[in-house]
mmCIF file of C-alpha atoms in Angstrom:
data_model
loop_
_atom_site.group_PDB
_atom_site.id
_atom_site.type_symbol
_atom_site.label_atom_id
_atom_site.label_comp_id
_atom_site.label_asym_id
_atom_site.label_seq_id
_atom_site.Cartn_x
_atom_site.Cartn_y
_atom_site.Cartn_z
ATOM 1 C CA MET A 1392 8.991 -31.510 18.135
ATOM 2 C CA GLN A 1393 7.610 -31.880 14.645
ATOM 3 C CA ILE A 1394 4.272 -30.878 15.912
ATOM 4 C CA ARG A 1395 5.527 -27.875 17.637
ATOM 5 C CA SER A 1396 7.530 -26.736 14.651
ATOM 6 C CA PHE A 1397 4.429 -27.123 12.521
ATOM 7 C CA LEU A 1398 2.270 -25.063 14.965
ATOM 8 C CA ILE A 1399 4.911 -22.217 14.843
ATOM 9 C CA PHE A 1400 4.960 -22.253 11.111
ATOM 10 C CA PHE A 1401 1.130 -22.339 10.982
ATOM 11 C CA PHE A 1402 0.937 -19.360 13.475
ATOM 12 C CA LEU A 1403 3.495 -17.312 11.354
ATOM 13 C CA SER A 1404 1.661 -18.040 8.162
ATOM 14 C CA ILE A 1405 -1.582 -16.738 9.645
ATOM 15 C CA THR A 1406 -0.190 -13.744 11.267
ATOM 16 C CA VAL A 1407 2.026 -12.688 8.406
ATOM 17 C CA GLY A 1408 -0.201 -13.652 5.475
ATOM 18 C CA CYS A 1409 -3.393 -12.039 6.967
ATOM 19 C CA ALA A 1410 -1.894 -9.049 8.746
ATOM 20 C CA PRO A 1411 -3.863 -5.717 8.392
ATOM 21 C CA SER A 1412 -3.043 -4.268 4.958
ATOM 22 C CA ALA A 1413 -1.709 -0.825 4.643
ATOM 23 C CA LYS A 1414 -3.644 1.678 2.507
ATOM 24 C CA LEU A 1415 -2.802 2.218 -1.213
ATOM 25 C CA LYS A 1416 0.911 2.132 -1.480
ATOM 26 C CA LYS A 1417 2.744 5.083 -2.871
ATOM 27 C CA GLN A 1418 4.784 3.869 -5.848
ATOM 28 C CA GLU A 1419 8.235 4.638 -6.645
ATOM 29 C CA THR A 1420 8.619 7.002 -9.709
ATOM 30 C CA VAL A 1421 10.134 4.760 -12.316
ATOM 31 C CA PHE A 1422 10.624 5.918 -16.013
ATOM 32 C CA PHE A 1423 11.515 3.993 -19.174
ATOM 33 C CA PRO A 1424 13.900 4.623 -20.659
ATOM 34 C CA PRO A 1425 15.887 5.809 -17.646
ATOM 35 C CA ALA A 1426 17.605 9.197 -17.420
ATOM 36 C CA PRO A 1427 19.252 10.774 -19.059
ATOM 37 C CA ASP A 1428 16.992 9.874 -21.987
ATOM 38 C CA PRO A 1429 13.631 11.570 -21.981
ATOM 39 C CA PRO A 1430 10.865 9.398 -20.355
ATOM 40 C CA ARG A 1431 8.239 7.673 -22.514
ATOM 41 C CA VAL A 1432 6.749 5.195 -20.134
ATOM 42 C CA GLN A 1433 6.056 5.567 -16.475
ATOM 43 C CA PHE A 1434 5.350 2.836 -13.970
ATOM 44 C CA LEU A 1435 2.052 3.953 -12.284
ATOM 45 C CA LEU A 1436 0.631 1.201 -10.223
ATOM 46 C CA GLY A 1437 0.998 -2.384 -9.160
ATOM 47 C CA ILE A 1438 -1.712 -4.557 -7.822
ATOM 48 C CA ALA A 1439 -1.021 -7.713 -5.901
ATOM 49 C CA ASP A 1440 -4.526 -8.393 -4.504
ATOM 50 C CA SER A 1441 -7.867 -6.729 -3.596
ATOM 51 C CA ARG A 1442 -6.178 -4.724 -0.663
ATOM 52 C CA ASP A 1443 -4.207 -2.781 -3.321
ATOM 53 C CA VAL A 1444 -7.441 -1.614 -4.751
ATOM 54 C CA ILE A 1445 -9.831 -1.418 -1.767
ATOM 55 C CA GLY A 1446 -7.312 -0.325 0.863
ATOM 56 C CA SER A 1447 -9.353 -1.949 3.601
ATOM 57 C CA GLU A 1448 -7.925 -3.890 6.598
ATOM 58 C CA VAL A 1449 -8.502 -7.606 6.790
ATOM 59 C CA GLU A 1450 -7.913 -9.495 10.084
ATOM 60 C CA THR A 1451 -8.226 -13.198 10.437
ATOM 61 C CA SER A 1452 -8.457 -14.826 13.809
ATOM 62 C CA LEU A 1453 -5.897 -17.533 14.530
ATOM 63 C CA PHE A 1454 -8.556 -19.731 16.070
ATOM 64 C CA SER A 1455 -11.476 -18.845 13.848
ATOM 65 C CA LEU A 1456 -10.440 -18.594 10.186
ATOM 66 C CA ASP A 1457 -13.582 -16.389 9.571
ATOM 67 C CA SER A 1458 -12.884 -12.817 8.634
ATOM 68 C CA THR A 1459 -15.360 -10.718 10.518
ATOM 69 C CA GLN A 1460 -13.515 -7.338 10.894
ATOM 70 C CA GLY A 1461 -13.015 -6.624 7.226
ATOM 71 C CA GLU A 1462 -13.530 -7.747 3.668
ATOM 72 C CA LYS A 1463 -11.973 -11.155 2.637
ATOM 73 C CA VAL A 1464 -8.784 -10.692 0.548
ATOM 74 C CA LYS A 1465 -9.228 -11.746 -3.042
ATOM 75 C CA ARG A 1466 -6.040 -13.137 -4.568
ATOM 76 C CA PHE A 1467 -4.991 -14.315 -7.907
ATOM 77 C CA VAL A 1468 -3.661 -17.853 -8.421
ATOM 78 C CA LYS A 1469 -2.244 -17.649 -12.014
ATOM 79 C CA PRO A 1470 -3.686 -14.625 -13.893
ATOM 80 C CA TYR A 1471 -3.365 -14.451 -17.634
ATOM 81 C CA GLY A 1472 -5.636 -12.158 -19.667
ATOM 82 C CA VAL A 1473 -6.647 -8.513 -19.202
ATOM 83 C CA SER A 1474 -9.089 -6.111 -20.741
ATOM 84 C CA ALA A 1475 -10.291 -2.539 -19.928
ATOM 85 C CA PHE A 1476 -13.543 -0.959 -20.709
ATOM 86 C CA GLY A 1477 -14.703 2.404 -19.042
ATOM 87 C CA ASN A 1478 -13.710 2.284 -15.353
ATOM 88 C CA LYS A 1479 -13.555 -1.513 -15.191
ATOM 89 C CA ILE A 1480 -10.467 -3.653 -15.556
ATOM 90 C CA TYR A 1481 -11.061 -7.404 -16.264
ATOM 91 C CA VAL A 1482 -8.378 -9.907 -15.372
ATOM 92 C CA SER A 1483 -8.826 -13.745 -16.040
ATOM 93 C CA ASP A 1484 -7.300 -16.124 -13.455
ATOM 94 C CA THR A 1485 -6.561 -19.548 -15.272
ATOM 95 C CA LEU A 1486 -6.053 -21.663 -12.188
ATOM 96 C CA GLY A 1487 -8.576 -19.751 -10.029
ATOM 97 C CA SER A 1488 -11.139 -20.365 -12.798
ATOM 98 C CA GLN A 1489 -12.526 -16.873 -12.618
ATOM 99 C CA VAL A 1490 -12.464 -13.306 -13.697
ATOM 100 C CA ALA A 1491 -11.781 -10.244 -11.512
ATOM 101 C CA VAL A 1492 -13.721 -7.093 -12.203
ATOM 102 C CA ILE A 1493 -11.655 -4.135 -10.743
ATOM 103 C CA ASN A 1494 -12.880 -0.473 -10.490
ATOM 104 C CA LEU A 1495 -10.107 1.695 -9.347
ATOM 105 C CA VAL A 1496 -12.275 4.763 -9.236
ATOM 106 C CA GLU A 1497 -14.848 3.099 -6.965
ATOM 107 C CA LYS A 1498 -12.117 1.038 -5.124
ATOM 108 C CA SER A 1499 -14.016 -2.177 -5.928
ATOM 109 C CA PHE A 1500 -12.559 -5.743 -6.540
ATOM 110 C CA GLU A 1501 -15.173 -8.326 -7.360
ATOM 111 C CA TRP A 1502 -15.312 -11.695 -9.009
ATOM 112 C CA LEU A 1503 -17.426 -11.892 -12.148
ATOM 113 C CA LYS A 1504 -20.924 -12.768 -10.947
ATOM 114 C CA GLY A 1505 -22.036 -14.802 -13.882
ATOM 115 C CA ASN A 1506 -19.391 -17.538 -13.337
ATOM 116 C CA PHE A 1507 -21.709 -20.257 -12.400
ATOM 117 C CA GLY A 1508 -24.010 -22.837 -14.197
ATOM 118 C CA PRO A 1509 -23.820 -22.545 -17.908
ATOM 119 C CA GLY A 1510 -21.551 -19.571 -17.423
ATOM 120 C CA LYS A 1511 -19.095 -21.430 -15.290
ATOM 121 C CA MET A 1512 -15.367 -20.878 -16.334
ATOM 122 C CA LEU A 1513 -12.862 -23.745 -16.071
ATOM 123 C CA LYS A 1514 -9.710 -22.214 -17.517
ATOM 124 C CA PRO A 1515 -10.252 -18.584 -18.801
ATOM 125 C CA THR A 1516 -7.385 -17.237 -20.851
ATOM 126 C CA ALA A 1517 -7.537 -14.171 -23.114
ATOM 127 C CA LEU A 1518 -10.547 -11.943 -22.826
ATOM 128 C CA VAL A 1519 -11.790 -8.778 -24.602
ATOM 129 C CA ASN A 1520 -14.732 -6.235 -24.595
ATOM 130 C CA ASP A 1521 -16.933 -5.303 -27.393
ATOM 131 C CA ALA A 1522 -18.164 -1.806 -28.206
ATOM 132 C CA GLU A 1523 -21.068 -2.258 -25.821
ATOM 133 C CA GLY A 1524 -19.069 -3.513 -22.999
ATOM 134 C CA SER A 1525 -19.944 -7.152 -23.113
ATOM 135 C CA LEU A 1526 -17.013 -9.423 -22.132
ATOM 136 C CA TYR A 1527 -15.890 -12.328 -24.256
ATOM 137 C CA VAL A 1528 -13.702 -14.902 -22.581
ATOM 138 C CA ALA A 1529 -11.706 -17.740 -24.200
ATOM 139 C CA ASP A 1530 -11.868 -20.884 -22.149
ATOM 140 C CA SER A 1531 -9.375 -23.533 -23.101
ATOM 141 C CA VAL A 1532 -10.899 -26.326 -20.988
ATOM 142 C CA ARG A 1533 -14.533 -25.710 -21.861
ATOM 143 C CA LYS A 1534 -13.379 -25.198 -25.353
ATOM 144 C CA LYS A 1535 -15.632 -22.291 -26.010
ATOM 145 C CA ILE A 1536 -15.913 -18.540 -26.026
ATOM 146 C CA LEU A 1537 -18.099 -17.402 -23.070
ATOM 147 C CA VAL A 1538 -19.959 -14.114 -23.173
ATOM 148 C CA TYR A 1539 -21.150 -11.960 -20.228
ATOM 149 C CA ASP A 1540 -22.914 -8.624 -20.303
ATOM 150 C CA GLY A 1541 -21.651 -5.282 -18.763
ATOM 151 C CA ASP A 1542 -23.229 -6.312 -15.435
ATOM 152 C CA GLY A 1543 -21.410 -9.713 -15.352
ATOM 153 C CA ASN A 1544 -24.314 -11.834 -16.352
ATOM 154 C CA PHE A 1545 -23.745 -14.807 -18.581
ATOM 155 C CA VAL A 1546 -25.327 -14.263 -21.911
ATOM 156 C CA ARG A 1547 -24.202 -16.978 -24.438
ATOM 157 C CA GLU A 1548 -21.263 -19.007 -25.849
ATOM 158 C CA TYR A 1549 -19.674 -19.781 -29.098
ATOM 159 C CA GLY A 1550 -17.960 -22.812 -30.347
ATOM 160 C CA GLU A 1551 -20.368 -25.567 -29.310
ATOM 161 C CA GLY A 1552 -19.506 -28.821 -31.137
ATOM 162 C CA TYR A 1553 -16.240 -27.705 -32.825
ATOM 163 C CA ASN A 1554 -13.728 -29.051 -30.333
ATOM 164 C CA LEU A 1555 -11.727 -25.850 -30.071
ATOM 165 C CA LEU A 1556 -8.636 -24.925 -28.120
ATOM 166 C CA PRO A 1557 -9.283 -21.154 -28.074
ATOM 167 C CA VAL A 1558 -6.390 -19.130 -26.790
ATOM 168 C CA SER A 1559 -7.539 -15.560 -27.821
ATOM 169 C CA VAL A 1560 -10.612 -13.673 -29.092
ATOM 170 C CA ALA A 1561 -11.601 -10.646 -30.832
ATOM 171 C CA VAL A 1562 -14.886 -9.036 -31.888
ATOM 172 C CA ASP A 1563 -16.467 -6.422 -34.080
ATOM 173 C CA LYS A 1564 -20.004 -5.621 -35.044
ATOM 174 C CA ARG A 1565 -20.784 -8.627 -37.081
ATOM 175 C CA ARG A 1566 -18.263 -11.339 -36.138
ATOM 176 C CA VAL A 1567 -16.546 -13.089 -33.361
ATOM 177 C CA TYR A 1568 -12.937 -14.144 -34.179
ATOM 178 C CA VAL A 1569 -11.306 -17.137 -32.290
ATOM 179 C CA LEU A 1570 -7.503 -17.910 -32.298
ATOM 180 C CA ASP A 1571 -7.397 -21.730 -32.065
ATOM 181 C CA ARG A 1572 -4.263 -23.421 -31.038
ATOM 182 C CA LYS A 1573 -5.445 -26.874 -32.000
ATOM 183 C CA TYR A 1574 -6.198 -26.125 -35.577
ATOM 184 C CA ARG A 1575 -3.707 -23.301 -35.632
ATOM 185 C CA LYS A 1576 -6.124 -21.207 -37.448
ATOM 186 C CA LEU A 1577 -8.197 -17.972 -36.894
ATOM 187 C CA LEU A 1578 -11.898 -19.127 -36.812
ATOM 188 C CA VAL A 1579 -14.588 -16.585 -37.788
ATOM 189 C CA PHE A 1580 -18.150 -16.918 -36.217
ATOM 190 C CA ASN A 1581 -21.220 -15.099 -36.967
ATOM 191 C CA LYS A 1582 -21.955 -13.018 -34.054
ATOM 192 C CA THR A 1583 -25.695 -13.302 -34.255
ATOM 193 C CA SER A 1584 -26.089 -16.966 -35.125
ATOM 194 C CA GLY A 1585 -23.024 -18.381 -33.657
ATOM 195 C CA GLU A 1586 -22.310 -20.415 -36.791
ATOM 196 C CA LEU A 1587 -18.715 -20.901 -38.126
ATOM 197 C CA ILE A 1588 -18.356 -18.786 -41.311
ATOM 198 C CA GLU A 1589 -14.653 -19.403 -42.405
ATOM 199 C CA SER A 1590 -11.226 -20.078 -41.070
ATOM 200 C CA PHE A 1591 -7.664 -19.166 -42.170
ATOM 201 C CA GLY A 1592 -4.068 -19.227 -41.092
ATOM 202 C CA GLN A 1593 -2.751 -22.631 -41.501
ATOM 203 C CA ASP A 1594 -3.690 -23.099 -45.138
ATOM 204 C CA SER A 1595 -1.882 -20.001 -46.272
ATOM 205 C CA GLU A 1596 0.252 -20.654 -49.389
ATOM 206 C CA ASP A 1597 2.894 -18.121 -48.033
ATOM 207 C CA PRO A 1598 4.955 -19.933 -45.333
ATOM 208 C CA ASN A 1599 5.046 -16.589 -43.495
ATOM 209 C CA GLY A 1600 1.346 -16.598 -43.152
ATOM 210 C CA LYS A 1601 1.264 -20.049 -41.437
ATOM 211 C CA LEU A 1602 0.550 -20.269 -37.723
ATOM 212 C CA TYR A 1603 2.784 -22.725 -35.697
ATOM 213 C CA LEU A 1604 2.085 -21.952 -32.057
ATOM 214 C CA PRO A 1605 -0.245 -18.929 -31.921
ATOM 215 C CA THR A 1606 -0.779 -17.406 -28.343
ATOM 216 C CA ASN A 1607 -2.611 -14.012 -28.668
ATOM 217 C CA MET A 1608 -4.031 -11.620 -31.107
ATOM 218 C CA THR A 1609 -5.379 -8.167 -31.340
ATOM 219 C CA LEU A 1610 -7.749 -6.575 -33.938
ATOM 220 C CA THR A 1611 -7.201 -2.976 -34.781
ATOM 221 C CA PRO A 1612 -9.899 -0.313 -35.636
ATOM 222 C CA LYS A 1613 -8.830 -0.668 -39.247
ATOM 223 C CA GLY A 1614 -9.516 -4.355 -39.336
ATOM 224 C CA ILE A 1615 -6.091 -5.855 -39.101
ATOM 225 C CA PHE A 1616 -5.219 -8.653 -37.018
ATOM 226 C CA TYR A 1617 -1.804 -9.031 -35.455
ATOM 227 C CA ILE A 1618 -1.235 -12.612 -34.261
ATOM 228 C CA ALA A 1619 1.752 -13.509 -31.862
ATOM 229 C CA ASP A 1620 3.277 -16.823 -32.909
ATOM 230 C CA ALA A 1621 5.558 -18.242 -30.192
ATOM 231 C CA GLY A 1622 6.551 -21.190 -32.424
ATOM 232 C CA VAL A 1623 8.689 -19.052 -34.745
ATOM 233 C CA GLY A 1624 9.036 -15.889 -32.684
ATOM 234 C CA ARG A 1625 6.989 -13.913 -35.177
ATOM 235 C CA ILE A 1626 4.033 -11.437 -35.476
ATOM 236 C CA VAL A 1627 1.789 -12.056 -38.292
ATOM 237 C CA SER A 1628 -0.612 -9.452 -39.693
ATOM 238 C CA ILE A 1629 -3.666 -10.360 -41.771
ATOM 239 C CA ASP A 1630 -6.767 -8.553 -42.850
ATOM 240 C CA ARG A 1631 -10.357 -9.727 -42.207
ATOM 241 C CA ASP A 1632 -10.409 -11.702 -45.270
ATOM 242 C CA GLY A 1633 -7.431 -13.759 -44.234
ATOM 243 C CA HIS A 1634 -4.919 -12.149 -46.597
ATOM 244 C CA LEU A 1635 -1.356 -11.919 -45.308
ATOM 245 C CA LEU A 1636 -0.165 -8.307 -45.020
ATOM 246 C CA LYS A 1637 3.136 -8.713 -43.245
ATOM 247 C CA ALA A 1638 5.122 -10.936 -40.850
ATOM 248 C CA PHE A 1639 7.971 -9.583 -38.861
ATOM 249 C CA GLY A 1640 10.289 -10.777 -36.136
ATOM 250 C CA LYS A 1641 12.242 -13.952 -35.492
ATOM 251 C CA LEU A 1642 13.482 -15.973 -32.514
ATOM 252 C CA GLY A 1643 16.298 -14.285 -30.705
ATOM 253 C CA ASP A 1644 17.313 -12.045 -27.928
ATOM 254 C CA GLY A 1645 18.137 -8.954 -30.023
ATOM 255 C CA PHE A 1646 16.093 -5.746 -30.540
ATOM 256 C CA GLY A 1647 12.748 -6.557 -32.319
ATOM 257 C CA GLN A 1648 13.236 -10.174 -31.755
ATOM 258 C CA PHE A 1649 11.150 -12.511 -29.721
ATOM 259 C CA ALA A 1650 11.444 -15.691 -27.511
ATOM 260 C CA ARG A 1651 7.911 -16.265 -26.526
ATOM 261 C CA PRO A 1652 5.709 -13.529 -27.545
ATOM 262 C CA LYS A 1653 2.154 -13.735 -25.837
ATOM 263 C CA GLY A 1654 0.161 -10.577 -25.019
ATOM 264 C CA ILE A 1655 -0.334 -8.181 -28.009
ATOM 265 C CA ALA A 1656 -2.283 -4.969 -28.323
ATOM 266 C CA SER A 1657 -2.545 -1.880 -30.615
ATOM 267 C CA ASP A 1658 -3.479 1.767 -30.115
ATOM 268 C CA GLU A 1659 -5.190 4.438 -32.200
ATOM 269 C CA LYS A 1660 -1.901 5.628 -33.743
ATOM 270 C CA GLY A 1661 -1.145 2.097 -35.113
ATOM 271 C CA ARG A 1662 1.657 1.386 -32.539
ATOM 272 C CA LEU A 1663 1.963 -2.339 -31.583
ATOM 273 C CA PHE A 1664 2.695 -3.496 -28.085
ATOM 274 C CA VAL A 1665 4.081 -6.980 -27.631
ATOM 275 C CA VAL A 1666 4.830 -8.666 -24.322
ATOM 276 C CA ASP A 1667 7.427 -11.507 -24.302
ATOM 277 C CA THR A 1668 7.103 -14.019 -21.437
ATOM 278 C CA ALA A 1669 10.820 -15.126 -21.762
ATOM 279 C CA HIS A 1670 12.413 -11.707 -22.256
ATOM 280 C CA GLN A 1671 9.980 -10.382 -19.596
ATOM 281 C CA ASN A 1672 9.478 -7.051 -21.354
ATOM 282 C CA ILE A 1673 7.068 -5.178 -23.571
ATOM 283 C CA GLN A 1674 8.311 -4.044 -27.023
ATOM 284 C CA VAL A 1675 6.673 -1.114 -28.705
ATOM 285 C CA PHE A 1676 6.693 -0.911 -32.687
ATOM 286 C CA ASN A 1677 5.577 1.909 -34.891
ATOM 287 C CA PRO A 1678 3.020 1.316 -37.874
ATOM 288 C CA GLU A 1679 6.020 0.327 -39.975
ATOM 289 C CA GLN A 1680 7.003 -2.338 -37.412
ATOM 290 C CA LYS A 1681 10.207 -0.506 -36.282
ATOM 291 C CA LEU A 1682 11.029 -0.767 -32.661
ATOM 292 C CA LEU A 1683 10.459 2.303 -30.684
ATOM 293 C CA ILE A 1684 11.167 1.335 -27.111
ATOM 294 C CA PHE A 1685 11.069 -1.658 -24.817
ATOM 295 C CA PHE A 1686 10.272 -1.557 -20.952
ATOM 296 C CA GLY A 1687 9.328 -3.607 -17.938
ATOM 297 C CA ASN A 1688 12.513 -5.711 -17.797
ATOM 298 C CA SER A 1689 12.879 -7.901 -14.731
ATOM 299 C CA GLY A 1690 15.234 -6.695 -12.174
ATOM 300 C CA GLN A 1691 13.543 -3.285 -11.550
ATOM 301 C CA ALA A 1692 12.684 -2.520 -7.984
ATOM 302 C CA GLN A 1693 9.341 -1.329 -9.177
ATOM 303 C CA GLY A 1694 7.491 -1.875 -12.468
ATOM 304 C CA ALA A 1695 9.170 -5.087 -13.328
ATOM 305 C CA LEU A 1696 7.471 -7.917 -15.318
ATOM 306 C CA ASN A 1697 7.670 -11.494 -14.008
ATOM 307 C CA VAL A 1698 6.477 -14.220 -16.517
ATOM 308 C CA PRO A 1699 4.128 -11.792 -18.226
ATOM 309 C CA ALA A 1700 1.226 -12.910 -20.394
ATOM 310 C CA GLY A 1701 -1.711 -10.623 -20.962
ATOM 311 C CA LEU A 1702 -1.586 -7.097 -22.336
ATOM 312 C CA ALA A 1703 -4.034 -4.263 -23.065
ATOM 313 C CA VAL A 1704 -3.739 -0.636 -24.046
ATOM 314 C CA SER A 1705 -6.451 1.776 -23.130
ATOM 315 C CA LYS A 1706 -7.401 5.473 -23.109
ATOM 316 C CA ASP A 1707 -10.312 4.856 -20.810
ATOM 317 C CA ASN A 1708 -10.271 6.403 -17.381
ATOM 318 C CA LEU A 1709 -7.196 8.494 -18.354
ATOM 319 C CA GLU A 1710 -8.166 11.262 -15.907
ATOM 320 C CA TYR A 1711 -7.798 8.920 -13.025
ATOM 321 C CA PHE A 1712 -4.426 7.572 -14.114
ATOM 322 C CA GLN A 1713 -3.054 11.068 -14.875
ATOM 323 C CA LYS A 1714 -3.282 11.846 -11.226
ATOM 324 C CA LEU A 1715 -0.782 8.959 -10.582
ATOM 325 C CA ALA A 1716 1.709 10.317 -13.081
ATOM 326 C CA ALA A 1717 4.809 12.495 -12.222
ATOM 327 C CA PRO A 1718 4.336 16.215 -12.484
ATOM 328 C CA GLY A 1719 4.577 17.249 -16.043
ATOM 329 C CA PHE A 1720 4.332 13.836 -17.569
ATOM 330 C CA LYS A 1721 1.331 13.862 -19.850
ATOM 331 C CA LEU A 1722 -0.336 10.468 -20.525
ATOM 332 C CA GLU A 1723 -1.466 9.530 -23.866
ATOM 333 C CA GLU A 1724 -2.792 6.159 -22.812
ATOM 334 C CA VAL A 1725 -2.113 3.331 -20.339
ATOM 335 C CA VAL A 1726 -0.597 -0.082 -20.845
ATOM 336 C CA LEU A 1727 -1.856 -2.796 -18.538
ATOM 337 C CA ALA A 1728 0.242 -6.128 -18.300
ATOM 338 C CA ILE A 1729 -0.290 -9.301 -16.374
ATOM 339 C CA ASN A 1730 2.399 -10.993 -14.267
ATOM 340 C CA GLN A 1731 1.771 -14.748 -13.605
ATOM 341 C CA VAL A 1732 4.236 -14.708 -10.672
ATOM 342 C CA GLY A 1733 5.740 -12.124 -8.382
ATOM 343 C CA GLU A 1734 4.435 -9.355 -6.000
ATOM 344 C CA HIS A 1735 2.424 -7.375 -8.602
ATOM 345 C CA ARG A 1736 0.136 -9.443 -10.679
ATOM 346 C CA ILE A 1737 -1.295 -6.434 -12.404
ATOM 347 C CA VAL A 1738 1.134 -3.688 -13.632
ATOM 348 C CA ILE A 1739 -0.045 -0.489 -15.081
ATOM 349 C CA TYR A 1740 2.187 1.890 -17.065
ATOM 350 C CA GLY A 1741 1.442 5.401 -18.546
ATOM 351 C CA PHE A 1742 2.546 5.874 -22.055
ATOM 352 C CA GLY A 1743 3.267 9.627 -22.713
ATOM 353 C CA GLN A 1744 5.743 12.561 -22.869
ATOM 354 C CA GLN A 1745 7.313 15.079 -20.570
ATOM 355 C CA GLU A 1746 5.633 18.455 -21.190
ATOM 356 C CA GLY A 1747 7.790 21.148 -22.715
ATOM 357 C CA PHE A 1748 10.392 18.643 -24.082
ATOM 358 C CA ASP A 1749 11.295 18.616 -27.772
ATOM 359 C CA TYR A 1750 11.209 14.833 -28.381
ATOM 360 C CA ASP A 1751 11.448 15.086 -32.142
ATOM 361 C CA GLY A 1752 14.549 17.441 -31.792
ATOM 362 C CA TYR A 1753 16.150 15.126 -29.359
ATOM 363 C CA TYR A 1754 15.726 12.081 -31.663
ATOM 364 C CA ARG A 1755 16.869 13.997 -34.727
ATOM 365 C CA GLN A 1756 20.077 14.943 -32.791
ATOM 366 C CA THR A 1757 20.527 11.459 -31.435
ATOM 367 C CA LEU A 1758 20.361 10.004 -34.959
ATOM 368 C CA LYS A 1759 22.827 12.512 -36.318
ATOM 369 C CA LEU A 1760 25.252 11.539 -33.450
ATOM 370 C CA ARG A 1761 24.933 7.820 -34.282
ATOM 371 C CA GLU A 1762 25.444 8.389 -38.015
ATOM 372 C CA SER A 1763 28.575 10.536 -37.179
ATOM 373 C CA GLU A 1764 29.974 7.771 -34.983
ATOM 374 C CA ASN A 1765 29.278 5.240 -37.773
ATOM 375 C CA GLU A 1766 31.263 7.360 -40.287
ATOM 376 C CA ASP A 1767 34.224 7.672 -37.911
ATOM 377 C CA GLN A 1768 34.525 3.900 -37.525
#
């Protein structure tokens, strides 16, 4: 009886899990904030596995587990980091020990080809592209930063002999910056020689500048680092010389507060996007660190975040994403978030405005109404 039950379960697992995939799914139109407020963010696309990108059918025989009628489905185990460059989206899989290279325009989903030999990844976490398109991957088990060129070939590494625990990485023309959880510091390496130049963070005289449980960071075009510190629920900003500029946020569940901040990204207008794994949302702050909006909360039928981790903001390939937007909703940029569990492992949002709507006038009127209500109380 037990053998028969097992065979039934095995048969169902094969037929359900490997059934032919439908073509690219039509996503439900979901806006944040919801009506009647004017929309600022639209859920554009959710990706579960390679079928949501390629749209091909995969059939697997019950008796021969070799897929011969279609391309083998590529799935994530526990994705974490995300970066975008040109038409390519890079996603790290910590438990799968690999990085996916996704091109929505060409409908391709491949594993990074340089992931072998000296370029073999063990636990890739955060990743980022430099201005030339090279990919820098923080590997917390290999204790190094691994670098691959735009074609996916392994090029070099940083951190040999320093016994690091890298959790995030950033780059500019001359330096490679590594956020290290073991030493709770931001380490600075010479991009050419690979030598460690300096470090800062834990030795700050200002307690607000100390790092306790750093998780992720972003480097703005103006040379400012924003570091998410889950230990104290705070975002710390420092310049390239290690000087503390500002720290904001605290542990809590209120507006502008954090429980476990992880992925963090900035855009050209100085807005800061922070994903919170515990709150399961993304908060957006203006350059003065005032909360503008939060979105992606779990519970949505579409566009929900489930144990999110990585985050990226990009204006690349905007023409493609605009075609996915609702009529009249003009995109400024896209926000890419990574779910570690749930149906959609990659969630893509469009950040923009509805054409013809006076947002400034609406916000001014709303502010006046709130001020009037406060006076009446």
